[in-house]
PDB file of C-alpha atoms and ligand atoms in Angstrom:
ATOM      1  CA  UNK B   6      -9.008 -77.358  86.474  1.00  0.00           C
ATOM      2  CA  UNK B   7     -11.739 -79.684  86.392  1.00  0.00           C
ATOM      3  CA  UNK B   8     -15.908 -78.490  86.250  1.00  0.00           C
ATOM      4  CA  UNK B   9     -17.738 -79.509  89.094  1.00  0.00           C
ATOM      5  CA  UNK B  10     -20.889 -81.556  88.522  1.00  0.00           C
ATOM      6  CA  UNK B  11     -24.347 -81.061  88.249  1.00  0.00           C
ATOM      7  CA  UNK B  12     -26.758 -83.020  90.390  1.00  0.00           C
ATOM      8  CA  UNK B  13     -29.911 -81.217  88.374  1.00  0.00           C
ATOM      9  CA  UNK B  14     -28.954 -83.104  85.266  1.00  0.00           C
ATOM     10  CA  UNK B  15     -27.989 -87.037  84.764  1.00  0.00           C
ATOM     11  CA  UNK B  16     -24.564 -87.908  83.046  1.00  0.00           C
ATOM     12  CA  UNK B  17     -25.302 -90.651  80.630  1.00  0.00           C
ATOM     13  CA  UNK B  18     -21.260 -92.354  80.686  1.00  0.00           C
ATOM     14  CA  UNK B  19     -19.570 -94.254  77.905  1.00  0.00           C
ATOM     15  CA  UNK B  20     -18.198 -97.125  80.197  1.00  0.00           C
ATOM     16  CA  UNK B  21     -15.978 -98.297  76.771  1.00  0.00           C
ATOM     17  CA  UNK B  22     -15.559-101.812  75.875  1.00  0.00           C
ATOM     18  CA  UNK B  23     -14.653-103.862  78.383  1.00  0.00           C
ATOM     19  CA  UNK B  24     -11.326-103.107  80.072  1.00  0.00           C
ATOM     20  CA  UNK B  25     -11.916-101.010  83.053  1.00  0.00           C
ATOM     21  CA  UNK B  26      -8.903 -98.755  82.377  1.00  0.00           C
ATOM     22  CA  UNK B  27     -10.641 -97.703  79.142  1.00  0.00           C
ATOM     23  CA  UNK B  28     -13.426 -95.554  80.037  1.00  0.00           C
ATOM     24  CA  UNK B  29     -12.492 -91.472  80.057  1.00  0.00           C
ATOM     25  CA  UNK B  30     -10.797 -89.551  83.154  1.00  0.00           C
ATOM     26  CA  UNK B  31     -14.319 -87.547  83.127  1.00  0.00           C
ATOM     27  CA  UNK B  32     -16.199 -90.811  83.557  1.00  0.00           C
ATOM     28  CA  UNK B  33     -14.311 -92.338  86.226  1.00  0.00           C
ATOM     29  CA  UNK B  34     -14.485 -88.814  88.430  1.00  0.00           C
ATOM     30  CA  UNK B  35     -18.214 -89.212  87.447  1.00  0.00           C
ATOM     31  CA  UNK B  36     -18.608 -92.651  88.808  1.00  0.00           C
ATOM     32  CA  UNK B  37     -16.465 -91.813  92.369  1.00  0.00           C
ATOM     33  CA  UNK B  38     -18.641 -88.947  92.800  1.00  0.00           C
ATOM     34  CA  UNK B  39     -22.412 -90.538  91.985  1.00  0.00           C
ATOM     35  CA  UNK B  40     -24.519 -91.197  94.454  1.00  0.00           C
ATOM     36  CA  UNK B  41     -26.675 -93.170  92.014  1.00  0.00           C
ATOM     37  CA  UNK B  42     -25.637 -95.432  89.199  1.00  0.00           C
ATOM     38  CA  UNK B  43     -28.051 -97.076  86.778  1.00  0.00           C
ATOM     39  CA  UNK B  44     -25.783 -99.506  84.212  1.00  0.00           C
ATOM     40  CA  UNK B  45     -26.456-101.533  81.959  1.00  0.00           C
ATOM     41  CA  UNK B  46     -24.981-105.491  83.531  1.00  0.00           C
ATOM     42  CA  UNK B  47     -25.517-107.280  80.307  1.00  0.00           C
ATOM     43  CA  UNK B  48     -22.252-105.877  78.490  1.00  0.00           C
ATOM     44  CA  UNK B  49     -20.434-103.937  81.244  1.00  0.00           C
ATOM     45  CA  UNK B  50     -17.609-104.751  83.094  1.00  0.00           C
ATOM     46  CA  UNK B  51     -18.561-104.840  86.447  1.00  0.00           C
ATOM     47  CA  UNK B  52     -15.240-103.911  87.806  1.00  0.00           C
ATOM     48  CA  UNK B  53     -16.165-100.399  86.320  1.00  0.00           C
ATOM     49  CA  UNK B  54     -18.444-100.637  89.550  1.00  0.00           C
ATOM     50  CA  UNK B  55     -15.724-100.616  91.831  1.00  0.00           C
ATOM     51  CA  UNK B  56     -14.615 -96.969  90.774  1.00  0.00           C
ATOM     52  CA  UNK B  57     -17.655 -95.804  92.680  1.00  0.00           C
ATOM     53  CA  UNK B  58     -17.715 -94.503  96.310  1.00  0.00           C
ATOM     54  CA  UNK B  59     -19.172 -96.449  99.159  1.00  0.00           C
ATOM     55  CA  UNK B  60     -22.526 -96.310  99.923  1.00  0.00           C
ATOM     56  CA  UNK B  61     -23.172 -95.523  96.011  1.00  0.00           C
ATOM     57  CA  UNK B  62     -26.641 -97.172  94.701  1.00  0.00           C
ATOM     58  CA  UNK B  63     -26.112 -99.174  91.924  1.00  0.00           C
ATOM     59  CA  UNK B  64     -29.041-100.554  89.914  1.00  0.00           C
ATOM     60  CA  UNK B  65     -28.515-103.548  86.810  1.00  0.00           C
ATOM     61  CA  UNK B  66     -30.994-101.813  84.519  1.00  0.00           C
ATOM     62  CA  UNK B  67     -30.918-105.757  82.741  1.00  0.00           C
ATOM     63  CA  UNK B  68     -33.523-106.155  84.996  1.00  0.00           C
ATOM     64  CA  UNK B  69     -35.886-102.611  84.152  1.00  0.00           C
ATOM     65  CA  UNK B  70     -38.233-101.451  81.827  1.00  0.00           C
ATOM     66  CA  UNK B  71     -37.676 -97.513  80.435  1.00  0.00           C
ATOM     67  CA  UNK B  72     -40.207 -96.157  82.514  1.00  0.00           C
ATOM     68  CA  UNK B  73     -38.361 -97.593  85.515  1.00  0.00           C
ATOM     69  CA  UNK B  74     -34.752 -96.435  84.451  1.00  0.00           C
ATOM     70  CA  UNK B  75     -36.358 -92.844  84.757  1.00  0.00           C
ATOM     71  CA  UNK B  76     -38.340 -92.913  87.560  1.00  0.00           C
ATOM     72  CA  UNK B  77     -34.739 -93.680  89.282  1.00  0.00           C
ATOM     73  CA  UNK B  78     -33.176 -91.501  87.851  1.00  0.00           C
ATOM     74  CA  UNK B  79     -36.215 -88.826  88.079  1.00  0.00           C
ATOM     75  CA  UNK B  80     -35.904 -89.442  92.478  1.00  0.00           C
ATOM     76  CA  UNK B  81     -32.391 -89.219  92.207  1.00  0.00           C
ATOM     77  CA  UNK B  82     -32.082 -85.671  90.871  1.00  0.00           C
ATOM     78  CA  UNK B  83     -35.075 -85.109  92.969  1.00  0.00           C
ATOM     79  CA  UNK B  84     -33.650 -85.462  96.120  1.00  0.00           C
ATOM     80  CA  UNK B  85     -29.767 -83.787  94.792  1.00  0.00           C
ATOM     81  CA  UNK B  86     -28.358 -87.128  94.259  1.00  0.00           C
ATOM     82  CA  UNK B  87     -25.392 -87.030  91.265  1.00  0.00           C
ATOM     83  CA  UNK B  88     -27.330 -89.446  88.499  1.00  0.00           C
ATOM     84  CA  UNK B  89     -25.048 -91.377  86.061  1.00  0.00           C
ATOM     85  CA  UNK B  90     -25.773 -93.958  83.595  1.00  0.00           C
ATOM     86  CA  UNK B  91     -23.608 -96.101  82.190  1.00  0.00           C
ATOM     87  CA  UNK B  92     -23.698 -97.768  79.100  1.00  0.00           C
ATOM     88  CA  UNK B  93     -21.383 -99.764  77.014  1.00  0.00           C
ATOM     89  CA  UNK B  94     -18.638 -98.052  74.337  1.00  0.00           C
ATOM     90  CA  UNK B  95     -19.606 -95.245  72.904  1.00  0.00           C
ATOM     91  CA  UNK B  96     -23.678 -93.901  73.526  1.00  0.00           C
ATOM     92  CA  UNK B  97     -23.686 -92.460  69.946  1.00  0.00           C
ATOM     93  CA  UNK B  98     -24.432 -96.032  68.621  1.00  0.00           C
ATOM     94  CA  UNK B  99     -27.108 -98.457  69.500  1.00  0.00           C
ATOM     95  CA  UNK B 100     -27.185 -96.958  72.667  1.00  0.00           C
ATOM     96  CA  UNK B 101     -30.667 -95.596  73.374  1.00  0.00           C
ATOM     97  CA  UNK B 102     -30.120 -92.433  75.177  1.00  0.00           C
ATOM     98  CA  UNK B 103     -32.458 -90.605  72.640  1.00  0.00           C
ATOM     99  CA  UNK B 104     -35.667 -92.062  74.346  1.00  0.00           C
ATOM    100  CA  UNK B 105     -34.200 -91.648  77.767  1.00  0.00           C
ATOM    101  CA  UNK B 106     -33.553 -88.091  77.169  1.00  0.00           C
ATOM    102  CA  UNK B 107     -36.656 -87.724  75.553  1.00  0.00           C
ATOM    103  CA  UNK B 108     -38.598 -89.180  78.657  1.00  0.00           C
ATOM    104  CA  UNK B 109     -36.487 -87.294  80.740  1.00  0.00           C
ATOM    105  CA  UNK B 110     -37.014 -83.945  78.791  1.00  0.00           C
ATOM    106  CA  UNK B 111     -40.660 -84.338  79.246  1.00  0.00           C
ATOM    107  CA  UNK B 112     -40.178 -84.481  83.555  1.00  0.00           C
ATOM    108  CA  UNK B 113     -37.982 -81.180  83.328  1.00  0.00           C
ATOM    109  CA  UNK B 114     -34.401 -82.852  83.168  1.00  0.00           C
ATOM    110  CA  UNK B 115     -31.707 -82.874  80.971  1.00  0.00           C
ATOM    111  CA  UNK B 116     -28.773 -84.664  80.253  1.00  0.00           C
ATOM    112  CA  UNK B 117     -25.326 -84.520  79.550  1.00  0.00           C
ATOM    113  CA  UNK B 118     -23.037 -87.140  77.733  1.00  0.00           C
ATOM    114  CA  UNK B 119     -19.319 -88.064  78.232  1.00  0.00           C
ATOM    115  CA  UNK B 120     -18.219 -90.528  75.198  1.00  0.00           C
ATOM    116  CA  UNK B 121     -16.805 -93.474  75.996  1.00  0.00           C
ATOM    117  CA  UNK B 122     -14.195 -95.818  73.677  1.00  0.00           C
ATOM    118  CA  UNK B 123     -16.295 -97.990  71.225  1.00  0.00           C
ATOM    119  CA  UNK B 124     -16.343-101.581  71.012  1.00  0.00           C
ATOM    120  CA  UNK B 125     -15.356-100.741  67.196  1.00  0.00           C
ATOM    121  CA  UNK B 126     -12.097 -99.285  68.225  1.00  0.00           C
ATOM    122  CA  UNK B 127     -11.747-101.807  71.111  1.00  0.00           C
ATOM    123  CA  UNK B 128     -11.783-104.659  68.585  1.00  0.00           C
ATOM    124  CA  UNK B 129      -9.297-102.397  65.794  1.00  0.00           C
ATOM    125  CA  UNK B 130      -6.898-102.472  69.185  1.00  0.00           C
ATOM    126  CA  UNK B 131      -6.980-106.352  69.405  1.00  0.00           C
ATOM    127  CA  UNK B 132      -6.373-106.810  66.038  1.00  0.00           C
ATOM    128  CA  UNK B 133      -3.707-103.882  65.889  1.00  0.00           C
ATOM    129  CA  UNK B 134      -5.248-102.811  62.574  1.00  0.00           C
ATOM    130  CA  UNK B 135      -6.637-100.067  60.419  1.00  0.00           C
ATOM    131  CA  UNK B 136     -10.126 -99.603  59.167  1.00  0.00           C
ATOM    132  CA  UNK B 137      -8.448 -97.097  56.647  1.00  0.00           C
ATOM    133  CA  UNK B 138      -5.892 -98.534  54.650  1.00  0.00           C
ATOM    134  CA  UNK B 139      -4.239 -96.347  51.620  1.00  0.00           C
ATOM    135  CA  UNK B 140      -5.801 -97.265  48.322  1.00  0.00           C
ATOM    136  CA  UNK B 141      -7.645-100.324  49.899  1.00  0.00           C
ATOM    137  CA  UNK B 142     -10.167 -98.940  51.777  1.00  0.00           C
ATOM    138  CA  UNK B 143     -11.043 -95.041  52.861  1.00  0.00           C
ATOM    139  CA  UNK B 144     -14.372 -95.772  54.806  1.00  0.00           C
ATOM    140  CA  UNK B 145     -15.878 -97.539  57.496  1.00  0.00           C
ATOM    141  CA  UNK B 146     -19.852 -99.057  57.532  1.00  0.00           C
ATOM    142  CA  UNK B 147     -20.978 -99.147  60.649  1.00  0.00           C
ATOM    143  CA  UNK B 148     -24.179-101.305  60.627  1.00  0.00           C
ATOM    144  CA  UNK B 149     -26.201-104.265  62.231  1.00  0.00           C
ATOM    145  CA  UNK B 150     -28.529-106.706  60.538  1.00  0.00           C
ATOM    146  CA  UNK B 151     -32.188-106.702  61.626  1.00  0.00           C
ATOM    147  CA  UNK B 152     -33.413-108.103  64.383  1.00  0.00           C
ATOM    148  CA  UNK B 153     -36.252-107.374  66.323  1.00  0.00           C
ATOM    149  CA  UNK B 154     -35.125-103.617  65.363  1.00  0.00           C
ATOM    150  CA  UNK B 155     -35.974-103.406  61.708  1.00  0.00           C
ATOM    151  CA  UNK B 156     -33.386-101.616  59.598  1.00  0.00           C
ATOM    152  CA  UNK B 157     -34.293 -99.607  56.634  1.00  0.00           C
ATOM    153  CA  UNK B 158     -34.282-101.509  53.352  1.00  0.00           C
ATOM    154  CA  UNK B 159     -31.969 -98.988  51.519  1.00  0.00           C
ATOM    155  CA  UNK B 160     -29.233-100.245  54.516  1.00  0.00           C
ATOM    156  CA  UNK B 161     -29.258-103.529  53.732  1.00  0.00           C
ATOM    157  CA  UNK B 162     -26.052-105.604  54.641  1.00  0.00           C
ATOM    158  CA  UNK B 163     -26.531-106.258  50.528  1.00  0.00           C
ATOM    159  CA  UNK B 164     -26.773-102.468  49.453  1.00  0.00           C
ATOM    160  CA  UNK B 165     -23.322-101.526  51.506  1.00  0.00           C
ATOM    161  CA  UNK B 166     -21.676-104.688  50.375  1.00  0.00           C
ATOM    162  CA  UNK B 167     -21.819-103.547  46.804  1.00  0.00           C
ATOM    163  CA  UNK B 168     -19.525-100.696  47.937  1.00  0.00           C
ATOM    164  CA  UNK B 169     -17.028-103.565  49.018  1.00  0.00           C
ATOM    165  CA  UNK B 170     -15.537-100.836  51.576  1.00  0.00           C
ATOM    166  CA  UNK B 171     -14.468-101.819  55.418  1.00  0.00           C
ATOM    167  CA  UNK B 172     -17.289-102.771  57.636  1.00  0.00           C
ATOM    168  CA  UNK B 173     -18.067-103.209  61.641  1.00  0.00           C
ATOM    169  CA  UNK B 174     -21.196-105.290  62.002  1.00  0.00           C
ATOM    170  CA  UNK B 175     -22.911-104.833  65.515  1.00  0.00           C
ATOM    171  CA  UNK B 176     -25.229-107.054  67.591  1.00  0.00           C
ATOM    172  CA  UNK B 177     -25.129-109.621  64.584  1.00  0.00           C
ATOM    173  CA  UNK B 178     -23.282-112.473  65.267  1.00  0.00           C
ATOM    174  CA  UNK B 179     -26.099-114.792  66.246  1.00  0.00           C
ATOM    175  CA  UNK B 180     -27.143-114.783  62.188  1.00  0.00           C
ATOM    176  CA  UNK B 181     -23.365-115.013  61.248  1.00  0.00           C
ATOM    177  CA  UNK B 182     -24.959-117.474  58.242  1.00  0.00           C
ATOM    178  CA  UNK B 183     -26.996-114.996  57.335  1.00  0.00           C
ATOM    179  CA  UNK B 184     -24.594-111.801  57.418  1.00  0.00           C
ATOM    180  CA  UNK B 185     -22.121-113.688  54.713  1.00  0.00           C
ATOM    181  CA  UNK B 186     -24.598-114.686  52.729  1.00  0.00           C
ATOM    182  CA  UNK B 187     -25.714-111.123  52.091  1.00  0.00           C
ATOM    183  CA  UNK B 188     -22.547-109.872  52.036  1.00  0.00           C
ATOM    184  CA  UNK B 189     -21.485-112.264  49.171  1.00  0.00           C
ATOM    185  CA  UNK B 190     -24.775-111.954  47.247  1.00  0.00           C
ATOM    186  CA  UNK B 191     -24.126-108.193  47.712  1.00  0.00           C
ATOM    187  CA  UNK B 192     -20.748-108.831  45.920  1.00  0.00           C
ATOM    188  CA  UNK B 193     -18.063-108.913  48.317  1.00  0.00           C
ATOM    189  CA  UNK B 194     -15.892-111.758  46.801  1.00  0.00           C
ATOM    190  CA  UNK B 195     -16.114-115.249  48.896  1.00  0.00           C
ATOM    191  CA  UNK B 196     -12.144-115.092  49.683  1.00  0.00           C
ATOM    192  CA  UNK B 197     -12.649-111.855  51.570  1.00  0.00           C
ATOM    193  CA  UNK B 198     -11.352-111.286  54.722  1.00  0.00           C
ATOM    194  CA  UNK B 199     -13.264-111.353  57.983  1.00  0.00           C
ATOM    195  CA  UNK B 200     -12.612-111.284  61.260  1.00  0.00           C
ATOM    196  CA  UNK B 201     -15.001-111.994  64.684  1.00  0.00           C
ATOM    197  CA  UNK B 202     -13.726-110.389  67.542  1.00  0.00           C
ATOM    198  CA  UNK B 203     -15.817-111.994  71.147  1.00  0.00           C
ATOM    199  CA  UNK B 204     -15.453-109.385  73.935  1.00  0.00           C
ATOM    200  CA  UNK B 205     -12.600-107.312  72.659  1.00  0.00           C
ATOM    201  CA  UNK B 206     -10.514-105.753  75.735  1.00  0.00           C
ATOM    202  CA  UNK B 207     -11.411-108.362  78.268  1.00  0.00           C
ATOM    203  CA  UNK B 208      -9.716-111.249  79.499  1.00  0.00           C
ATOM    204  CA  UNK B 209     -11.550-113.696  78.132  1.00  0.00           C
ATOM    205  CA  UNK B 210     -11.124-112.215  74.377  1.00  0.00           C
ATOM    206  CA  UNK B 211     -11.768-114.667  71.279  1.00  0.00           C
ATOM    207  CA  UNK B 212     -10.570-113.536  67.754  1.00  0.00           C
ATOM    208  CA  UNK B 213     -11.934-115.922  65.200  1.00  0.00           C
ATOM    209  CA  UNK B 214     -10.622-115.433  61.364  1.00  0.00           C
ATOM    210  CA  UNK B 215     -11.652-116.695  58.031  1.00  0.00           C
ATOM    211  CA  UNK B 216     -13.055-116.012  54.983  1.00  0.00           C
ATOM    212  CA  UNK B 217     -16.635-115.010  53.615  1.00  0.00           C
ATOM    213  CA  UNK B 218     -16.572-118.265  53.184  1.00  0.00           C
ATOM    214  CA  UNK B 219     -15.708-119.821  56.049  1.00  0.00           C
ATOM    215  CA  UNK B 220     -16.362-118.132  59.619  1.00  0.00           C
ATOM    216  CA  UNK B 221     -19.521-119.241  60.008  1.00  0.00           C
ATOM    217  CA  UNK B 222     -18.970-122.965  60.534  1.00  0.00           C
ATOM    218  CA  UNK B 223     -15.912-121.212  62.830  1.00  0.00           C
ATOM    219  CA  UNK B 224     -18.332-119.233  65.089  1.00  0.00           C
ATOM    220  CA  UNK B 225     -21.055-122.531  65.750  1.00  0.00           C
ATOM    221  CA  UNK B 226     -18.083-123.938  66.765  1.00  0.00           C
ATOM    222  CA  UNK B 227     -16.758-121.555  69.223  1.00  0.00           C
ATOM    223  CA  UNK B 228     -20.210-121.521  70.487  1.00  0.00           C
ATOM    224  CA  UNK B 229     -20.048-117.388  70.177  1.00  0.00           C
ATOM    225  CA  UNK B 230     -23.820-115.753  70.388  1.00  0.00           C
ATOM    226  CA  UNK B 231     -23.335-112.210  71.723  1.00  0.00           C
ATOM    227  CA  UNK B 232     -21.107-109.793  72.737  1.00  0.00           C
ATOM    228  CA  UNK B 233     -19.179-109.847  69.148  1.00  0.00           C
ATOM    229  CA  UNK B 234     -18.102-107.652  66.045  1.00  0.00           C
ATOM    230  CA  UNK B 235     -18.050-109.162  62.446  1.00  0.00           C
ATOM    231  CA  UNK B 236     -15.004-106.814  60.866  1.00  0.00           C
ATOM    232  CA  UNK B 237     -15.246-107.666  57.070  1.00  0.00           C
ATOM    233  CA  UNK B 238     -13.315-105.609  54.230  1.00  0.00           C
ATOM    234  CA  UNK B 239      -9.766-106.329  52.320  1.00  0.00           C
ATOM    235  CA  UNK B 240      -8.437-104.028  55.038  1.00  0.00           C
ATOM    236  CA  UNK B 241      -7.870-107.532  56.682  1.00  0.00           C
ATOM    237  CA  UNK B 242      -6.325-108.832  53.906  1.00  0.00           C
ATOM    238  CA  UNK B 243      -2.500-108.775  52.483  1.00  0.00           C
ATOM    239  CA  UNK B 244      -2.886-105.924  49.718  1.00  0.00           C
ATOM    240  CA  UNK B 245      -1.628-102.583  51.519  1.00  0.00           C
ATOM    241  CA  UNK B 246       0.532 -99.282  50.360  1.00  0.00           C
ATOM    242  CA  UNK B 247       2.577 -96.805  52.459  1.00  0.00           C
ATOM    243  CA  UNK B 248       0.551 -93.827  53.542  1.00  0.00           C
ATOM    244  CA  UNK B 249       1.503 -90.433  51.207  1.00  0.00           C
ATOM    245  CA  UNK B 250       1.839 -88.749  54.830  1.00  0.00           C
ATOM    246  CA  UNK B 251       4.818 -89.965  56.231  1.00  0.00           C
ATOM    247  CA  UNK B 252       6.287 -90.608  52.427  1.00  0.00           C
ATOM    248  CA  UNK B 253       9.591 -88.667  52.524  1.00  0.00           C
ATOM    249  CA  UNK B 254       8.851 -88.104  48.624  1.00  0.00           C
ATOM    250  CA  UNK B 255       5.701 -86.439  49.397  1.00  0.00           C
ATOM    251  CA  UNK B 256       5.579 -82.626  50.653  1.00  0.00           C
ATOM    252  CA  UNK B 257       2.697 -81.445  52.508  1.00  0.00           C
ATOM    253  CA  UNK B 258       2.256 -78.176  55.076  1.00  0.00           C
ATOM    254  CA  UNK B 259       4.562 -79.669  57.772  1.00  0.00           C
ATOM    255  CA  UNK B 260       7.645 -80.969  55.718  1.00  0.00           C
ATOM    256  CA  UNK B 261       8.754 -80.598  52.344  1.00  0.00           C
ATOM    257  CA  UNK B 262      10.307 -83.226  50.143  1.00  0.00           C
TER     258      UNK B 262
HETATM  259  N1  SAH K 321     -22.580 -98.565  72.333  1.00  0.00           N
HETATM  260  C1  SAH K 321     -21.856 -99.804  72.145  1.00  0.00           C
HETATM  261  C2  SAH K 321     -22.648-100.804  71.320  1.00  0.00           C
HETATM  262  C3  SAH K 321     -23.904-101.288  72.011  1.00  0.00           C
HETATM  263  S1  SAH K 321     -24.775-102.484  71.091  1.00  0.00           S
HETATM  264  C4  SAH K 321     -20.470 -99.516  71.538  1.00  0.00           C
HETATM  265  O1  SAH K 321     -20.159 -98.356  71.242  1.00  0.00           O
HETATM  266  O2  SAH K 321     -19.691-100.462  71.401  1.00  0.00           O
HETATM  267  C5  SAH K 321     -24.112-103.996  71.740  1.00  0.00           C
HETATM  268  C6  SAH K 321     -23.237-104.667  70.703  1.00  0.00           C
HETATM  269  O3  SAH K 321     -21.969-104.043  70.707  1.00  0.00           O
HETATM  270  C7  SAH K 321     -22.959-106.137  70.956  1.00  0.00           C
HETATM  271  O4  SAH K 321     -23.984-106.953  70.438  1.00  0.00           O
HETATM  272  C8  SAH K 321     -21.684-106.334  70.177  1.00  0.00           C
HETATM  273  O5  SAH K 321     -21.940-106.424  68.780  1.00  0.00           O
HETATM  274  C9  SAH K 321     -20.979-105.010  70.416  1.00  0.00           C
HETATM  275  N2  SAH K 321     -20.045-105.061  71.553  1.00  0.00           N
HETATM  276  C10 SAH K 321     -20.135-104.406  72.719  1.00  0.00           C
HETATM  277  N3  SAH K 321     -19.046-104.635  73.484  1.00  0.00           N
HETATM  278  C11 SAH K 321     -18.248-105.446  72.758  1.00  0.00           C
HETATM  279  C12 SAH K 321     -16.942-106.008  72.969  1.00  0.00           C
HETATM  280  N4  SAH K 321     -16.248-105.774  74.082  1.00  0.00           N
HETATM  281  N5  SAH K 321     -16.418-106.795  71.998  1.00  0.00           N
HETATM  282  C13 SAH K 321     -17.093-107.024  70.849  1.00  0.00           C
HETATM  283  N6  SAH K 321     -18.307-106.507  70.594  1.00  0.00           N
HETATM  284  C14 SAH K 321     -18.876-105.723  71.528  1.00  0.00           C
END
């Protein structure tokens, strides 16, 4: 059975990575049924578009402020149109829907969200690898460097490095130099694993790998400025054990040994 939606309220969508088969069963009913569709052109696939009906408006919100995303949105639900914004990955990170719910909030409206695959997992999937490896590695940092968004001091790229766990390192690439530098100063060895994944799930994927030491140089050279991951942690490296789980010497609830 599947709920019927709610033209009073917008549907912010998780459009996932890149690959249009990766966004949820919920978001791609959401898309054939909007009437209006505000996404965002700079990271998503714009064959997600083509999941929508005919006659659908679509808006690039590249191109529009805040208070222009929600005065479209605001007419929409006005006038009974289905609403849905989509957005790249996941909305839970660097995604902005706070403010937009906020603004919208304040006219009267509210909001639902449907997750979406993050570019995180998308670029674990390219790699086929694990951010949690058994006596390596049992957490994942999920952080970006500062830009023109300031990040809190006690976040520094330094500060988590001294924990030497896995990382995913968003909307960072441009100051790759930078990134290794503070990763290594924050004592991550120089022979540690990293990985750059460019547009993981699309066609035109790139997967650069190196060292601490070395991806930098790698990155000016593939010319890559946007739309990447730094992955950095010994989880990309050789050392790995057999997971206790599916160890036939080790019982648990399910199975005994
Ligand atoms: N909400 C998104 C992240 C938005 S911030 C998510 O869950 O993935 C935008 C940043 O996400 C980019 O600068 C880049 O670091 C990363 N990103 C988005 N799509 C990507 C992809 N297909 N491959 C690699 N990185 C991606």
């Amino acid at each position: 059975m599947t709920a019927h939606f709610d033209p009073s309220l917008v549907y912010f969508v998780g459009a996932g990575p890149g690959d249009p088969e990766l966004i949820t069963l919920k978001g791609h009913r959401l898309l054939g049924q909007a009437d209006v569709v505000i996404y965002a052109g700079s990271l998503i696939n714009p064959a997600l578009l083509d999941y929508c009906k005919a006659g659908a408006s679509c808006h690039d919100s590249a191109e529009l402020s805040l208070g222009q995303i929600i005065d479209l949105m605001a007419s929409g639900v006005a006038a009974g149109k289905l609403v849905v914004r989509l957005q790249t990955g996941d909305l839970s990170l660097y995604g902005s829907i706070r403010e937009q719910g906020e603004e919208l909030a304040k006219l009267g409206i509210g909001f639902r969200s449907v997750p979406g695959v993050s570019s995180f997992l998308g670029a674990a999937s390219e790699l086929g690898i694990e951010y949690t490896v058994p006596e390596v590695s049992q957490s994942l940092v999920i952080t970006r460097v500062a830009g023109r968004t300031p990040v809190p001091e006690r976040e520094s790229l330094r500060a988590f490095a001294a924990h030497q766990t896995s990382m995913a390192i968003f909307l960072s690439v441009k100051e790759i130099r930078e990134v290794t530098e503070q990763l290594i100063q924050g004592g991550y060895p120089a022979n540690t694993p990293i990985a750059v994944v460019y547009k993981a799930t699309w066609p035109d994927c790139q997967i650069l790998r190196g060292t601490l030491a070395d991806i930098a140089v790698q990155v000016r050279e593939a010319g890559i400025r946007k739309t990447a991951l730094i992955l950095v942690g010994a989880f990309l490296g050789d050392e790995y054990h057999y997971s206790k789980l599916y160890d036939a010497g080790f019982s648990h609830e399910y199975r005994h040994a």
